[in-house]
Amino acid sequence: MINLALYRAMWRLHGKTLGAMAIGSFFYVLMIVSIYPYFTPEYTNELLKKMPEEMMKVFGIEAGVQRLNDFIAMEYHSFMYLILLMVYSVVIPTRLVARHVDRGSMAFLLSTPLSRPRLVLTQVAFFITGLGLINLFTVLGGIAGDAWMLDQPALDRSNYVELNLVCFLFFSVIGAYSFLFSCLFDDEKKASSWSATVTILFYAMDFAGKLGEKLDWLRNWTLFSLYEPVRLARGEEDILWTAVGLGLTAMVLFLLVAMVFRRRDLSL
């Protein structure tokens, strides 16, 4: 289904960026695990009590931190990892489609005997592979840190894998609508602006919805209501329907991307 020559070319263009993100995520999780023994649950929860109640709700830590899973989710998945994958899921799809149209290199790609759906689905496959690689190294960082740096195993590996599986599917959806905007607009800046604006708006709605009961209804209209890293890390969420819903949404959006790109008048 995908074109291997184009797929390999994308790795040559973007492989260093993806490798840096994946390896950086691995070592960042290792660092978090290494400092875990110095932040006992009692000490950490005492610090958390000094935070405003609303902020604890925003980060899903109302119940405090009880184990390593909670600690990684709070320290990494609730902020730094969130930003990393938001940037990846907005920037990479834009570079894979809109940038080629904007700079004229799409004309060269379309001059080859390669159908438009196959071309764009190859770009999608590269995005998905990169996202999976970052998530895989994040999982390996947690497992390696637990095995190498702690005297006693403290990581619930099953819940940790489930957390990162949901992360993978969640950011696949963000990447999917970023691809859609890249197919709708010829201008790289406009495509990235729309993708970033929608993502930030969704996040802001979720943030506002967590701050007070009067605005709680906003969370019904945002994708980020499904992103609860601390609850997922604790195993408090049944991920089955969340994973199925996110997976189907991503698949439908990617098929829509192929249909839109096939019909586009690219004026090349």
mmCIF file of C-alpha atoms in Angstrom:
data_model
loop_
_atom_site.group_PDB
_atom_site.id
_atom_site.type_symbol
_atom_site.label_atom_id
_atom_site.label_comp_id
_atom_site.label_asym_id
_atom_site.label_seq_id
_atom_site.Cartn_x
_atom_site.Cartn_y
_atom_site.Cartn_z
ATOM 1 C CA MET A 1 0.000 0.000 0.000
ATOM 2 C CA ILE A 2 2.781 2.473 0.869
ATOM 3 C CA ASN A 3 5.643 3.463 -1.414
ATOM 4 C CA LEU A 4 8.893 2.235 0.140
ATOM 5 C CA ALA A 5 11.125 4.620 -1.821
ATOM 6 C CA LEU A 6 9.177 7.652 -0.563
ATOM 7 C CA TYR A 7 8.993 6.170 2.942
ATOM 8 C CA ARG A 8 12.787 5.761 3.049
ATOM 9 C CA ALA A 9 13.239 9.274 1.688
ATOM 10 C CA MET A 10 11.147 10.668 4.564
ATOM 11 C CA TRP A 11 13.380 8.836 7.018
ATOM 12 C CA ARG A 12 16.431 10.441 5.456
ATOM 13 C CA LEU A 13 14.788 13.863 5.754
ATOM 14 C CA HIS A 14 13.266 13.570 9.233
ATOM 15 C CA GLY A 15 14.952 10.549 10.818
ATOM 16 C CA LYS A 16 17.393 12.593 12.920
ATOM 17 C CA THR A 17 14.551 14.667 14.382
ATOM 18 C CA LEU A 18 12.544 11.562 15.262
ATOM 19 C CA GLY A 19 15.589 9.822 16.692
ATOM 20 C CA ALA A 20 16.369 12.810 18.893
ATOM 21 C CA MET A 21 12.778 12.918 20.175
ATOM 22 C CA ALA A 22 12.680 9.180 20.893
ATOM 23 C CA ILE A 23 16.092 9.014 22.593
ATOM 24 C CA GLY A 24 15.406 12.250 24.477
ATOM 25 C CA SER A 25 12.146 10.798 25.781
ATOM 26 C CA PHE A 26 13.933 7.590 26.849
ATOM 27 C CA PHE A 27 16.547 9.441 28.896
ATOM 28 C CA TYR A 28 14.046 11.926 30.333
ATOM 29 C CA VAL A 29 11.988 9.048 31.754
ATOM 30 C CA LEU A 30 15.195 7.469 33.084
ATOM 31 C CA MET A 31 15.960 10.723 34.880
ATOM 32 C CA ILE A 32 12.472 10.847 36.415
ATOM 33 C CA VAL A 33 12.802 7.258 37.658
ATOM 34 C CA SER A 34 16.256 8.014 39.087
ATOM 35 C CA ILE A 35 14.904 10.821 41.300
ATOM 36 C CA TYR A 36 11.816 8.871 42.380
ATOM 37 C CA PRO A 37 13.445 7.403 45.532
ATOM 38 C CA TYR A 38 14.122 10.944 46.814
ATOM 39 C CA PHE A 39 10.444 11.899 46.470
ATOM 40 C CA THR A 40 8.643 9.590 48.863
ATOM 41 C CA PRO A 41 4.840 9.587 48.575
ATOM 42 C CA GLU A 42 4.608 11.364 51.938
ATOM 43 C CA TYR A 43 7.029 14.121 50.886
ATOM 44 C CA THR A 44 5.509 14.516 47.415
ATOM 45 C CA ASN A 45 1.947 14.656 48.699
ATOM 46 C CA GLU A 46 2.956 17.228 51.288
ATOM 47 C CA LEU A 47 4.286 19.402 48.464
ATOM 48 C CA LEU A 48 1.147 18.844 46.396
ATOM 49 C CA LYS A 49 -1.073 20.034 49.248
ATOM 50 C CA LYS A 50 0.445 23.480 48.806
ATOM 51 C CA MET A 51 -0.916 23.670 45.278
ATOM 52 C CA PRO A 52 -4.359 25.219 44.631
ATOM 53 C CA GLU A 53 -7.096 22.615 44.508
ATOM 54 C CA GLU A 54 -8.052 23.643 40.980
ATOM 55 C CA MET A 55 -4.513 23.048 39.692
ATOM 56 C CA MET A 56 -4.419 19.603 41.273
ATOM 57 C CA LYS A 57 -7.627 18.817 39.425
ATOM 58 C CA VAL A 58 -6.167 20.070 36.146
ATOM 59 C CA PHE A 59 -3.269 17.627 36.434
ATOM 60 C CA GLY A 60 -5.433 14.815 37.830
ATOM 61 C CA ILE A 61 -3.490 14.521 41.087
ATOM 62 C CA GLU A 62 -6.267 15.221 43.609
ATOM 63 C CA ALA A 63 -5.580 11.821 45.189
ATOM 64 C CA GLY A 64 -1.857 12.532 45.438
ATOM 65 C CA VAL A 65 1.016 10.343 44.248
ATOM 66 C CA GLN A 66 1.191 6.790 45.553
ATOM 67 C CA ARG A 67 3.640 4.961 43.270
ATOM 68 C CA LEU A 68 6.102 5.251 40.386
ATOM 69 C CA ASN A 69 3.385 5.143 37.705
ATOM 70 C CA ASP A 70 1.698 8.203 39.214
ATOM 71 C CA PHE A 71 5.042 9.978 39.533
ATOM 72 C CA ILE A 72 6.031 9.481 35.860
ATOM 73 C CA ALA A 73 2.562 10.456 34.645
ATOM 74 C CA MET A 74 2.563 13.604 36.774
ATOM 75 C CA GLU A 75 6.156 14.656 36.036
ATOM 76 C CA TYR A 76 6.263 13.790 32.336
ATOM 77 C CA HIS A 77 3.003 12.812 30.640
ATOM 78 C CA SER A 78 1.016 15.688 32.148
ATOM 79 C CA PHE A 79 3.291 18.391 30.767
ATOM 80 C CA MET A 80 6.616 17.797 28.941
ATOM 81 C CA TYR A 81 5.485 14.692 27.041
ATOM 82 C CA LEU A 82 2.197 16.385 26.252
ATOM 83 C CA ILE A 83 4.021 19.347 24.690
ATOM 84 C CA LEU A 84 6.499 17.096 22.844
ATOM 85 C CA LEU A 85 3.784 15.041 21.168
ATOM 86 C CA MET A 86 1.549 18.048 20.494
ATOM 87 C CA VAL A 87 4.436 19.665 18.608
ATOM 88 C CA TYR A 88 5.223 16.414 16.776
ATOM 89 C CA SER A 89 1.587 15.819 15.807
ATOM 90 C CA VAL A 90 1.159 19.329 14.410
ATOM 91 C CA VAL A 91 4.560 20.006 12.838
ATOM 92 C CA ILE A 92 5.387 16.681 11.160
ATOM 93 C CA PRO A 93 2.090 16.267 9.193
ATOM 94 C CA THR A 94 2.446 19.858 7.988
ATOM 95 C CA ARG A 95 5.995 19.212 6.809
ATOM 96 C CA LEU A 96 5.001 15.963 5.108
ATOM 97 C CA VAL A 97 2.259 17.496 2.941
ATOM 98 C CA ALA A 98 1.713 21.280 3.088
ATOM 99 C CA ARG A 99 5.431 22.122 3.000
ATOM 100 C CA HIS A 100 5.891 20.097 -0.213
ATOM 101 C CA VAL A 101 2.938 21.883 -1.812
ATOM 102 C CA ASP A 102 4.053 25.305 -0.595
ATOM 103 C CA ARG A 103 7.630 24.858 -1.850
ATOM 104 C CA GLY A 104 6.717 23.171 -5.131
ATOM 105 C CA SER A 105 8.370 19.815 -4.424
ATOM 106 C CA MET A 106 4.961 18.126 -4.509
ATOM 107 C CA ALA A 107 5.022 18.584 -8.315
ATOM 108 C CA PHE A 108 8.045 16.268 -8.470
ATOM 109 C CA LEU A 109 6.359 13.650 -6.271
ATOM 110 C CA LEU A 110 3.181 13.729 -8.357
ATOM 111 C CA SER A 111 5.166 13.433 -11.596
ATOM 112 C CA THR A 112 6.117 9.884 -10.586
ATOM 113 C CA PRO A 113 3.758 6.958 -11.276
ATOM 114 C CA LEU A 114 2.460 7.201 -7.726
ATOM 115 C CA SER A 115 -1.238 7.733 -7.021
ATOM 116 C CA ARG A 116 -2.230 10.570 -4.713
ATOM 117 C CA PRO A 117 -3.880 8.303 -2.088
ATOM 118 C CA ARG A 118 -0.792 6.092 -1.995
ATOM 119 C CA LEU A 119 1.468 9.132 -1.696
ATOM 120 C CA VAL A 120 -0.373 10.690 1.226
ATOM 121 C CA LEU A 121 -0.891 7.340 2.988
ATOM 122 C CA THR A 122 2.877 6.760 2.755
ATOM 123 C CA GLN A 123 3.355 10.074 4.549
ATOM 124 C CA VAL A 124 0.769 8.995 7.122
ATOM 125 C CA ALA A 125 2.634 5.698 7.613
ATOM 126 C CA PHE A 126 5.851 7.609 8.278
ATOM 127 C CA PHE A 127 4.093 9.826 10.844
ATOM 128 C CA ILE A 128 2.556 6.807 12.604
ATOM 129 C CA THR A 129 5.906 4.980 12.659
ATOM 130 C CA GLY A 130 7.620 7.998 14.208
ATOM 131 C CA LEU A 131 4.894 8.438 16.803
ATOM 132 C CA GLY A 132 5.084 4.740 17.660
ATOM 133 C CA LEU A 133 8.864 4.963 17.979
ATOM 134 C CA ILE A 134 8.666 7.846 20.455
ATOM 135 C CA ASN A 135 6.061 5.989 22.520
ATOM 136 C CA LEU A 136 8.089 2.763 22.407
ATOM 137 C CA PHE A 137 11.217 4.492 23.714
ATOM 138 C CA THR A 138 9.122 6.142 26.433
ATOM 139 C CA VAL A 139 7.873 2.720 27.538
ATOM 140 C CA LEU A 140 11.390 1.284 27.418
ATOM 141 C CA GLY A 141 12.706 4.229 29.452
ATOM 142 C CA GLY A 142 10.253 3.491 32.259
ATOM 143 C CA ILE A 143 10.923 -0.247 32.246
ATOM 144 C CA ALA A 144 14.714 0.169 32.029
ATOM 145 C CA GLY A 145 14.752 2.772 34.793
ATOM 146 C CA ASP A 146 12.668 0.537 37.032
ATOM 147 C CA ALA A 147 15.054 -2.384 36.438
ATOM 148 C CA TRP A 148 18.365 -0.482 36.587
ATOM 149 C CA MET A 149 17.883 2.327 39.082
ATOM 150 C CA LEU A 150 15.589 1.067 41.807
ATOM 151 C CA ASP A 151 16.418 -1.479 44.484
ATOM 152 C CA GLN A 152 12.899 -2.901 44.303
ATOM 153 C CA PRO A 153 10.664 -2.916 41.185
ATOM 154 C CA ALA A 154 8.064 -0.159 41.557
ATOM 155 C CA LEU A 155 6.540 0.158 38.083
ATOM 156 C CA ASP A 156 3.216 -1.440 37.192
ATOM 157 C CA ARG A 157 4.245 -2.288 33.642
ATOM 158 C CA SER A 158 0.767 -3.223 32.443
ATOM 159 C CA ASN A 159 -0.755 0.133 33.406
ATOM 160 C CA TYR A 160 2.302 1.972 32.091
ATOM 161 C CA VAL A 161 1.990 0.297 28.690
ATOM 162 C CA GLU A 162 -1.746 1.071 28.633
ATOM 163 C CA LEU A 163 -1.021 4.728 29.384
ATOM 164 C CA ASN A 164 1.367 4.986 26.450
ATOM 165 C CA LEU A 165 -0.959 3.066 24.149
ATOM 166 C CA VAL A 166 -3.671 5.651 24.790
ATOM 167 C CA CYS A 167 -1.070 8.402 24.225
ATOM 168 C CA PHE A 168 -0.205 6.859 20.863
ATOM 169 C CA LEU A 169 -3.842 6.664 19.753
ATOM 170 C CA PHE A 170 -4.690 10.103 21.155
ATOM 171 C CA PHE A 171 -1.909 11.865 19.268
ATOM 172 C CA SER A 172 -2.694 9.820 16.162
ATOM 173 C CA VAL A 173 -6.030 11.661 16.104
ATOM 174 C CA ILE A 174 -4.309 15.044 16.457
ATOM 175 C CA GLY A 175 -1.913 14.056 13.683
ATOM 176 C CA ALA A 176 -4.843 12.942 11.523
ATOM 177 C CA TYR A 177 -6.635 16.292 11.607
ATOM 178 C CA SER A 178 -3.278 18.040 11.124
ATOM 179 C CA PHE A 179 -2.860 16.013 7.911
ATOM 180 C CA LEU A 180 -6.380 17.065 6.928
ATOM 181 C CA PHE A 181 -5.551 20.752 7.304
ATOM 182 C CA SER A 182 -2.325 20.160 5.365
ATOM 183 C CA CYS A 183 -4.382 18.726 2.512
ATOM 184 C CA LEU A 184 -6.907 21.568 2.608
ATOM 185 C CA PHE A 185 -4.401 24.443 2.502
ATOM 186 C CA ASP A 186 -1.547 25.053 0.079
ATOM 187 C CA ASP A 187 0.228 27.411 2.463
ATOM 188 C CA GLU A 188 2.416 25.715 5.109
ATOM 189 C CA LYS A 189 1.927 28.476 7.675
ATOM 190 C CA LYS A 190 -1.852 28.451 7.280
ATOM 191 C CA ALA A 191 -2.023 24.660 7.625
ATOM 192 C CA SER A 192 0.156 24.643 10.750
ATOM 193 C CA SER A 193 -1.772 27.606 12.213
ATOM 194 C CA TRP A 194 -5.095 25.803 11.864
ATOM 195 C CA SER A 195 -3.720 22.574 13.335
ATOM 196 C CA ALA A 196 -2.092 24.380 16.259
ATOM 197 C CA THR A 197 -5.138 26.577 16.906
ATOM 198 C CA VAL A 198 -7.558 23.639 17.034
ATOM 199 C CA THR A 199 -5.204 21.683 19.321
ATOM 200 C CA ILE A 200 -4.634 24.603 21.693
ATOM 201 C CA LEU A 201 -8.363 25.389 21.715
ATOM 202 C CA PHE A 202 -9.184 21.790 22.661
ATOM 203 C CA TYR A 203 -6.573 21.910 25.431
ATOM 204 C CA ALA A 204 -7.817 25.286 26.716
ATOM 205 C CA MET A 205 -11.406 24.002 26.839
ATOM 206 C CA ASP A 206 -10.303 20.973 28.847
ATOM 207 C CA PHE A 207 -8.181 23.159 31.153
ATOM 208 C CA ALA A 208 -11.078 25.563 31.763
ATOM 209 C CA GLY A 209 -13.513 22.700 32.269
ATOM 210 C CA LYS A 210 -11.363 21.294 35.070
ATOM 211 C CA LEU A 211 -11.140 24.606 36.910
ATOM 212 C CA GLY A 212 -14.760 24.800 37.997
ATOM 213 C CA GLU A 213 -18.085 23.023 37.844
ATOM 214 C CA LYS A 214 -19.720 25.852 35.902
ATOM 215 C CA LEU A 215 -17.393 25.245 32.977
ATOM 216 C CA ASP A 216 -17.289 21.453 33.282
ATOM 217 C CA TRP A 217 -19.578 21.130 30.224
ATOM 218 C CA LEU A 218 -16.700 22.326 28.019
ATOM 219 C CA ARG A 219 -14.988 18.987 28.486
ATOM 220 C CA ASN A 220 -17.786 17.309 26.529
ATOM 221 C CA TRP A 221 -16.575 19.123 23.419
ATOM 222 C CA THR A 222 -12.846 18.571 23.612
ATOM 223 C CA LEU A 223 -10.640 15.662 22.642
ATOM 224 C CA PHE A 224 -8.443 16.269 25.694
ATOM 225 C CA SER A 225 -11.156 14.994 28.035
ATOM 226 C CA LEU A 226 -9.848 11.542 27.024
ATOM 227 C CA TYR A 227 -6.279 12.386 28.025
ATOM 228 C CA GLU A 228 -6.040 11.590 31.746
ATOM 229 C CA PRO A 229 -2.449 10.357 32.200
ATOM 230 C CA VAL A 230 -2.426 10.008 35.996
ATOM 231 C CA ARG A 231 -5.731 8.098 36.067
ATOM 232 C CA LEU A 232 -4.517 5.871 33.222
ATOM 233 C CA ALA A 233 -1.206 5.257 35.009
ATOM 234 C CA ARG A 234 -3.105 4.147 38.105
ATOM 235 C CA GLY A 235 -5.333 1.808 36.112
ATOM 236 C CA GLU A 236 -8.433 3.778 37.120
ATOM 237 C CA GLU A 237 -9.654 4.067 33.515
ATOM 238 C CA ASP A 238 -11.091 1.266 31.398
ATOM 239 C CA ILE A 239 -9.071 1.910 28.262
ATOM 240 C CA LEU A 240 -10.932 -0.475 25.939
ATOM 241 C CA TRP A 241 -13.610 1.893 24.631
ATOM 242 C CA THR A 242 -11.273 4.877 24.790
ATOM 243 C CA ALA A 243 -8.710 3.018 22.659
ATOM 244 C CA VAL A 244 -11.355 1.759 20.221
ATOM 245 C CA GLY A 245 -12.904 5.231 19.896
ATOM 246 C CA LEU A 246 -9.567 6.962 19.330
ATOM 247 C CA GLY A 247 -8.368 4.277 16.916
ATOM 248 C CA LEU A 248 -11.532 4.411 14.793
ATOM 249 C CA THR A 249 -11.511 8.219 14.788
ATOM 250 C CA ALA A 250 -7.909 8.275 13.573
ATOM 251 C CA MET A 251 -8.649 5.709 10.844
ATOM 252 C CA VAL A 252 -11.687 7.617 9.574
ATOM 253 C CA LEU A 253 -9.747 10.889 9.518
ATOM 254 C CA PHE A 254 -6.820 9.311 7.661
ATOM 255 C CA LEU A 255 -9.195 7.875 5.040
ATOM 256 C CA LEU A 256 -10.752 11.330 4.725
ATOM 257 C CA VAL A 257 -7.251 12.756 4.254
ATOM 258 C CA ALA A 258 -6.664 10.368 1.325
ATOM 259 C CA MET A 259 -10.022 11.306 -0.239
ATOM 260 C CA VAL A 260 -9.461 15.055 0.127
ATOM 261 C CA PHE A 261 -5.905 14.900 -1.212
ATOM 262 C CA ARG A 262 -7.078 12.850 -4.195
ATOM 263 C CA ARG A 263 -9.635 15.508 -5.189
ATOM 264 C CA ARG A 264 -7.516 18.591 -4.460
ATOM 265 C CA ASP A 265 -6.651 21.012 -7.233
ATOM 266 C CA LEU A 266 -3.093 21.688 -6.152
ATOM 267 C CA SER A 267 -2.392 24.199 -8.953
ATOM 268 C CA LEU A 268 1.170 22.969 -9.302
#
